[in-house]
Amino acid sequence: MKKTFKEFDCIILMGSMSLRPLFLIGSQILIKQRKKFIIYFRATSSHRPFSDSLDNLIDLELEKMDEEMASVLNSPYSVIVVNSQAMRKDLLKIYPDSISKEIYISYPGAVWPKAIPLLKKPTNNKFIFVNVGGMFVDKGGLFLWEAFYHLHNELLGMNYGKQVELHIVGNGELNKIFHSLTEEFLLSDSIFFYGNVEHDKVFECMSNSHLLVHPTLTESFGNVIVEALGIGLPVISSDFEGTKEILEDGGRGILVPRADSWKLKEVMKTAVVDDNFYEEICKKVDANRVREKYDISSQSETLLDIMYKEKLC
């Protein structure tokens, strides 16, 4: 591994796949500079879904990944770029003896639509939740389905007049399970599947909803949360490190314990039945501030600053 590193002018370590735009921009700059480089993507939190319980994780494959990662971090040629304070802490916690250099933070930048869509206003007879990101186990899909199932039944039992819907954007390993459960429990009139859609359509789906629900079990950042907040859509998310950072520990949205479908259901229910509560969630959102902070141009400027500091351009 060390011999391989000597063949390159630099190794760029991207701490998350959410930094892919940075990869494209950085690659173009390095190519023009005639630099020999390699780029690693490694999301520490994604292969350690509960990084506060690291001592309990024993996994031979994980150990191999850690050994490779430690070699990359130790290399004198490496430049480390991560997508959040949360991932920076994760790296330092997992590899305390391997990092003796600066860890740069570049928040992922969204590509915002030219015309920000107007949000759908709640009506007296309908409230729409939206989930974006794919039906995957690590995105908390099963907890979301269970929470919505109980919410739907409770509102029916109350003879509550407002209809609730769950709109799911994206596909994943739980596709068949979600569709089967929805049909079996007679929720086809309340849960709607949109599959994979183009990026611009994602904003359209979110703008036709009243609240984003993001019950992820693992998240180093959470691009979809940024995109929702950027168009003014309030958010309920599980309290993972990356999501807490974006939502400022609940100052910009509602955080619920991860893997807790009951608590998730209770917060969703309150949002539906308590207009004042929903209005307070909406007030937490600062769309202009989010779009300014998490913009692709800002991310490009950050990358250029890093590359100049590391004398890569």
Short mmCIF file of C-alpha atoms in Angstrom, two decimals:
data_model
loop_
_atom_site.label_atom_id
_atom_site.label_comp_id
_atom_site.label_asym_id
_atom_site.label_seq_id
_atom_site.Cartn_x
_atom_site.Cartn_y
_atom_site.Cartn_z
CA MET A 1 0.00 0.00 0.00
CA LYS A 2 2.75 2.48 0.95
CA LYS A 3 4.68 1.73 -2.25
CA THR A 4 1.52 2.43 -4.23
CA PHE A 5 1.13 5.81 -2.57
CA LYS A 6 4.59 6.92 -3.74
CA GLU A 7 3.41 6.76 -7.33
CA PHE A 8 1.02 9.65 -6.70
CA ASP A 9 1.37 13.31 -5.93
CA CYS A 10 -1.59 13.18 -3.58
CA ILE A 11 -4.38 11.03 -2.19
CA ILE A 12 -7.70 12.77 -1.70
CA LEU A 13 -9.82 11.12 0.97
CA MET A 14 -13.48 12.08 0.61
CA GLY A 15 -15.29 11.12 3.79
CA SER A 16 -18.63 10.57 2.11
CA MET A 17 -20.28 9.92 -1.25
CA SER A 18 -22.14 13.18 -0.71
CA LEU A 19 -18.88 14.90 -1.73
CA ARG A 20 -19.05 13.53 -5.29
CA PRO A 21 -19.46 17.03 -6.83
CA LEU A 22 -16.25 17.96 -5.03
CA PHE A 23 -14.59 14.92 -6.59
CA LEU A 24 -15.54 16.09 -10.09
CA ILE A 25 -14.34 19.64 -9.52
CA GLY A 26 -11.12 18.57 -7.80
CA SER A 27 -10.32 16.01 -10.47
CA GLN A 28 -10.51 18.62 -13.22
CA ILE A 29 -8.16 20.93 -11.34
CA LEU A 30 -5.65 18.17 -10.62
CA ILE A 31 -5.71 16.92 -14.21
CA LYS A 32 -4.98 20.42 -15.50
CA GLN A 33 -2.10 20.61 -13.03
CA ARG A 34 -0.84 17.27 -14.41
CA LYS A 35 -1.00 15.74 -10.94
CA LYS A 36 -1.07 12.00 -10.38
CA PHE A 37 -3.76 11.35 -7.82
CA ILE A 38 -6.19 8.83 -6.42
CA ILE A 39 -9.42 9.54 -4.59
CA TYR A 40 -10.88 7.37 -1.83
CA PHE A 41 -14.50 7.44 -0.74
CA ARG A 42 -15.13 6.11 2.71
CA ALA A 43 -18.22 6.90 4.79
CA THR A 44 -17.22 5.94 8.33
CA SER A 45 -20.71 6.26 9.78
CA SER A 46 -22.29 4.17 7.02
CA HIS A 47 -20.32 1.07 7.86
CA ARG A 48 -20.61 1.78 11.58
CA PRO A 49 -24.30 2.63 11.96
CA PHE A 50 -24.03 3.22 15.70
CA SER A 51 -20.61 4.73 16.10
CA ASP A 52 -21.17 5.43 19.79
CA SER A 53 -21.02 1.64 20.35
CA LEU A 54 -17.77 0.94 18.52
CA ASP A 55 -16.41 -1.37 21.22
CA ASN A 56 -19.29 -3.77 20.65
CA LEU A 57 -18.64 -4.15 16.92
CA ILE A 58 -16.57 -7.19 15.97
CA ASP A 59 -16.44 -7.71 12.24
CA LEU A 60 -13.49 -9.16 10.32
CA GLU A 61 -14.44 -7.35 7.13
CA LEU A 62 -14.70 -4.12 9.09
CA GLU A 63 -11.22 -4.68 10.50
CA LYS A 64 -9.84 -5.02 6.96
CA MET A 65 -11.50 -1.77 5.96
CA ASP A 66 -10.07 -0.06 9.04
CA GLU A 67 -6.56 -1.31 8.27
CA GLU A 68 -6.76 0.04 4.72
CA MET A 69 -8.23 3.30 5.95
CA ALA A 70 -5.51 3.75 8.55
CA SER A 71 -2.88 3.34 5.83
CA VAL A 72 -4.56 6.03 3.74
CA LEU A 73 -4.78 8.40 6.70
CA ASN A 74 -1.16 7.77 7.65
CA SER A 75 0.18 8.50 4.18
CA PRO A 76 2.17 11.75 3.88
CA TYR A 77 0.47 12.26 0.51
CA SER A 78 -3.10 12.24 1.78
CA VAL A 79 -5.48 15.17 2.04
CA ILE A 80 -8.55 14.48 4.18
CA VAL A 81 -11.86 16.14 3.33
CA VAL A 82 -15.07 15.25 5.17
CA ASN A 83 -18.63 16.49 4.90
CA SER A 84 -19.44 17.45 8.48
CA GLN A 85 -18.18 17.98 12.01
CA ALA A 86 -19.89 14.68 12.81
CA MET A 87 -17.71 12.76 10.37
CA ARG A 88 -14.60 14.56 11.57
CA LYS A 89 -15.34 13.37 15.11
CA ASP A 90 -16.03 9.89 13.79
CA LEU A 91 -12.65 9.68 12.05
CA LEU A 92 -10.80 10.91 15.11
CA LYS A 93 -12.67 8.45 17.31
CA ILE A 94 -12.16 5.42 15.06
CA TYR A 95 -8.56 6.15 14.02
CA PRO A 96 -7.05 8.10 16.96
CA ASP A 97 -3.50 6.95 16.19
CA SER A 98 -3.63 7.43 12.43
CA ILE A 99 -4.41 11.12 12.00
CA SER A 100 -1.76 13.75 12.60
CA LYS A 101 -2.86 16.26 9.99
CA GLU A 102 -5.71 18.69 9.47
CA ILE A 103 -9.13 17.29 8.59
CA TYR A 104 -10.87 19.71 6.26
CA ILE A 105 -14.64 20.12 6.33
CA SER A 106 -16.54 20.91 3.16
CA TYR A 107 -20.29 20.84 3.56
CA PRO A 108 -22.02 19.27 0.55
CA GLY A 109 -23.48 21.84 -1.78
CA ALA A 110 -26.93 21.46 -3.26
CA VAL A 111 -27.83 22.43 -6.81
CA TRP A 112 -30.89 24.55 -6.19
CA PRO A 113 -33.66 24.94 -8.79
CA LYS A 114 -33.75 28.33 -10.50
CA ALA A 115 -37.30 28.85 -9.27
CA ILE A 116 -37.83 27.63 -5.71
CA PRO A 117 -41.18 25.75 -5.73
CA LEU A 118 -44.01 27.01 -3.57
CA LEU A 119 -44.90 24.69 -0.74
CA LYS A 120 -48.29 23.03 -0.57
CA LYS A 121 -50.35 24.52 2.24
CA PRO A 122 -52.11 22.17 4.71
CA THR A 123 -55.82 21.82 4.11
CA ASN A 124 -58.60 20.86 6.46
CA ASN A 125 -58.84 17.36 5.00
CA LYS A 126 -55.31 16.23 4.08
CA PHE A 127 -51.79 16.12 5.51
CA ILE A 128 -48.94 14.70 3.42
CA PHE A 129 -45.67 13.26 4.73
CA VAL A 130 -42.84 12.67 2.27
CA ASN A 131 -39.80 10.41 2.56
CA VAL A 132 -36.92 10.76 0.08
CA GLY A 133 -33.86 8.60 -0.28
CA GLY A 134 -34.91 5.07 -1.09
CA MET A 135 -36.46 2.14 0.72
CA PHE A 136 -33.39 0.81 2.51
CA VAL A 137 -32.95 -0.77 5.92
CA ASP A 138 -30.27 1.74 6.95
CA LYS A 139 -32.59 4.63 6.05
CA GLY A 140 -35.04 3.45 8.70
CA GLY A 141 -37.72 2.44 6.19
CA LEU A 142 -39.30 -0.25 8.33
CA PHE A 143 -39.61 2.10 11.30
CA LEU A 144 -41.24 4.70 9.07
CA TRP A 145 -43.76 2.20 7.70
CA GLU A 146 -44.62 0.99 11.21
CA ALA A 147 -44.99 4.55 12.51
CA PHE A 148 -47.30 5.51 9.66
CA TYR A 149 -49.36 2.33 10.02
CA HIS A 150 -50.09 3.07 13.70
CA LEU A 151 -50.68 6.76 12.99
CA HIS A 152 -53.21 5.89 10.28
CA ASN A 153 -55.08 3.48 12.56
CA GLU A 154 -55.14 5.86 15.51
CA LEU A 155 -56.57 8.68 13.44
CA LEU A 156 -59.25 6.33 12.08
CA GLY A 157 -60.10 5.28 15.62
CA MET A 158 -60.47 8.92 16.60
CA ASN A 159 -62.78 9.54 13.63
CA TYR A 160 -60.35 12.31 12.75
CA GLY A 161 -61.52 14.00 9.59
CA LYS A 162 -58.12 14.80 8.06
CA GLN A 163 -56.66 12.23 5.68
CA VAL A 164 -52.95 11.42 6.10
CA GLU A 165 -50.73 10.26 3.25
CA LEU A 166 -47.16 9.04 2.99
CA HIS A 167 -45.36 9.71 -0.30
CA ILE A 168 -42.18 7.65 -0.76
CA VAL A 169 -39.59 8.78 -3.32
CA GLY A 170 -36.86 6.34 -4.32
CA ASN A 171 -36.39 2.58 -4.63
CA GLY A 172 -34.40 0.13 -2.56
CA GLU A 173 -34.06 -3.32 -1.07
CA LEU A 174 -37.35 -2.98 0.80
CA ASN A 175 -39.45 -2.33 -2.32
CA LYS A 176 -41.31 -5.64 -2.35
CA ILE A 177 -41.79 -5.66 1.42
CA PHE A 178 -43.22 -2.12 1.44
CA HIS A 179 -45.60 -2.82 -1.42
CA SER A 180 -46.74 -6.13 0.11
CA LEU A 181 -47.34 -4.60 3.54
CA THR A 182 -49.20 -1.67 2.02
CA GLU A 183 -51.55 -3.97 0.11
CA GLU A 184 -52.00 -6.46 2.96
CA PHE A 185 -52.95 -3.77 5.48
CA LEU A 186 -55.19 -1.90 3.02
CA LEU A 187 -53.10 1.26 2.90
CA SER A 188 -52.92 1.65 -0.88
CA ASP A 189 -55.07 4.78 -0.64
CA SER A 190 -52.68 6.33 1.87
CA ILE A 191 -49.14 5.27 0.88
CA PHE A 192 -47.89 6.22 -2.58
CA PHE A 193 -44.67 5.09 -4.25
CA TYR A 194 -42.93 7.34 -6.77
CA GLY A 195 -39.79 5.28 -7.38
CA ASN A 196 -36.62 6.96 -8.58
CA VAL A 197 -37.24 10.41 -10.03
CA GLU A 198 -35.05 13.10 -11.59
CA HIS A 199 -33.47 15.56 -9.19
CA ASP A 200 -35.73 18.45 -10.15
CA LYS A 201 -38.76 16.22 -9.59
CA VAL A 202 -37.56 15.55 -6.04
CA PHE A 203 -38.08 19.22 -5.20
CA GLU A 204 -41.51 19.03 -6.82
CA CYS A 205 -42.47 16.00 -4.69
CA MET A 206 -41.28 17.75 -1.55
CA SER A 207 -43.09 20.97 -2.38
CA ASN A 208 -46.37 19.02 -2.65
CA SER A 209 -45.94 17.77 0.92
CA HIS A 210 -46.25 19.23 4.37
CA LEU A 211 -43.41 17.55 6.23
CA LEU A 212 -40.29 15.51 5.40
CA VAL A 213 -39.79 12.40 7.55
CA HIS A 214 -36.22 11.08 7.61
CA PRO A 215 -35.87 8.25 10.17
CA THR A 216 -32.37 7.18 9.07
CA LEU A 217 -30.34 4.76 11.16
CA THR A 218 -27.03 5.98 9.76
CA GLU A 219 -26.18 9.39 8.37
CA SER A 220 -22.94 11.33 8.21
CA PHE A 221 -24.77 14.32 6.80
CA GLY A 222 -28.19 14.17 5.12
CA ASN A 223 -28.45 15.96 1.78
CA VAL A 224 -32.20 15.47 1.56
CA ILE A 225 -32.66 17.35 4.83
CA VAL A 226 -30.74 20.30 3.42
CA GLU A 227 -32.84 20.22 0.22
CA ALA A 228 -36.09 20.12 2.19
CA LEU A 229 -35.09 23.00 4.46
CA GLY A 230 -33.85 24.96 1.44
CA ILE A 231 -37.36 25.12 -0.03
CA GLY A 232 -38.94 25.78 3.36
CA LEU A 233 -40.19 22.26 4.11
CA PRO A 234 -40.07 21.36 7.82
CA VAL A 235 -38.29 18.16 8.86
CA ILE A 236 -38.60 15.33 11.37
CA SER A 237 -35.40 13.29 11.51
CA SER A 238 -33.75 10.69 13.70
CA ASP A 239 -31.05 12.07 15.97
CA PHE A 240 -27.97 10.83 14.16
CA GLU A 241 -24.80 12.93 14.35
CA GLY A 242 -24.97 14.37 10.84
CA THR A 243 -28.66 15.20 10.98
CA LYS A 244 -28.30 16.82 14.37
CA GLU A 245 -25.62 19.06 12.93
CA ILE A 246 -27.84 20.28 10.09
CA LEU A 247 -30.87 20.71 12.34
CA GLU A 248 -28.73 22.40 15.00
CA ASP A 249 -29.75 19.95 17.73
CA GLY A 250 -33.42 20.58 17.03
CA GLY A 251 -33.21 24.33 16.50
CA ARG A 252 -34.07 23.92 12.79
CA GLY A 253 -36.37 20.88 12.95
CA ILE A 254 -37.64 18.02 15.09
CA LEU A 255 -35.29 15.23 16.23
CA VAL A 256 -36.54 11.84 17.42
CA PRO A 257 -34.61 8.86 18.83
CA ARG A 258 -33.30 6.58 16.09
CA ALA A 259 -35.03 3.21 15.60
CA ASP A 260 -38.01 4.35 17.71
CA SER A 261 -41.14 4.01 15.57
CA TRP A 262 -43.46 4.80 18.50
CA LYS A 263 -41.83 8.15 19.25
CA LEU A 264 -41.75 8.91 15.54
CA LYS A 265 -45.46 8.15 15.28
CA GLU A 266 -46.25 10.41 18.23
CA VAL A 267 -44.42 13.40 16.70
CA MET A 268 -46.05 12.79 13.31
CA LYS A 269 -49.45 12.60 15.00
CA THR A 270 -48.91 15.87 16.84
CA ALA A 271 -47.94 17.57 13.59
CA VAL A 272 -51.22 16.43 12.02
CA VAL A 273 -53.66 17.19 14.84
CA ASP A 274 -52.04 20.27 16.40
CA ASP A 275 -51.93 23.21 13.99
CA ASN A 276 -49.91 25.32 16.42
CA PHE A 277 -47.25 22.61 16.71
CA TYR A 278 -46.99 22.38 12.93
CA GLU A 279 -46.68 26.15 12.60
CA GLU A 280 -43.86 26.14 15.17
CA ILE A 281 -41.99 23.50 13.14
CA CYS A 282 -42.36 25.67 10.05
CA LYS A 283 -40.97 28.67 11.90
CA LYS A 284 -37.79 26.72 12.67
CA VAL A 285 -36.92 26.59 8.98
CA ASP A 286 -34.68 29.32 7.57
CA ALA A 287 -34.69 28.48 3.85
CA ASN A 288 -32.56 31.43 2.69
CA ARG A 289 -29.85 30.70 5.23
CA VAL A 290 -29.76 27.02 4.27
CA ARG A 291 -29.49 27.74 0.54
CA GLU A 292 -26.67 30.19 1.18
CA LYS A 293 -24.70 27.82 3.41
CA TYR A 294 -25.16 24.63 1.39
CA ASP A 295 -24.58 25.76 -2.16
CA ILE A 296 -22.41 24.08 -4.80
CA SER A 297 -20.52 27.34 -5.49
CA SER A 298 -19.63 27.68 -1.80
CA GLN A 299 -18.42 24.09 -1.82
CA SER A 300 -16.22 24.81 -4.85
CA GLU A 301 -14.65 27.80 -3.11
CA THR A 302 -13.94 25.69 -0.04
CA LEU A 303 -12.25 23.03 -2.17
CA LEU A 304 -10.07 25.62 -3.92
CA ASP A 305 -8.99 27.01 -0.54
CA ILE A 306 -8.04 23.50 0.59
CA MET A 307 -6.11 22.76 -2.60
CA TYR A 308 -4.18 26.04 -2.42
CA LYS A 309 -3.35 25.42 1.22
CA GLU A 310 -2.10 21.92 0.37
CA LYS A 311 -0.17 23.34 -2.62
CA LEU A 312 -2.08 21.16 -5.08
CA CYS A 313 -2.74 24.04 -7.45
#
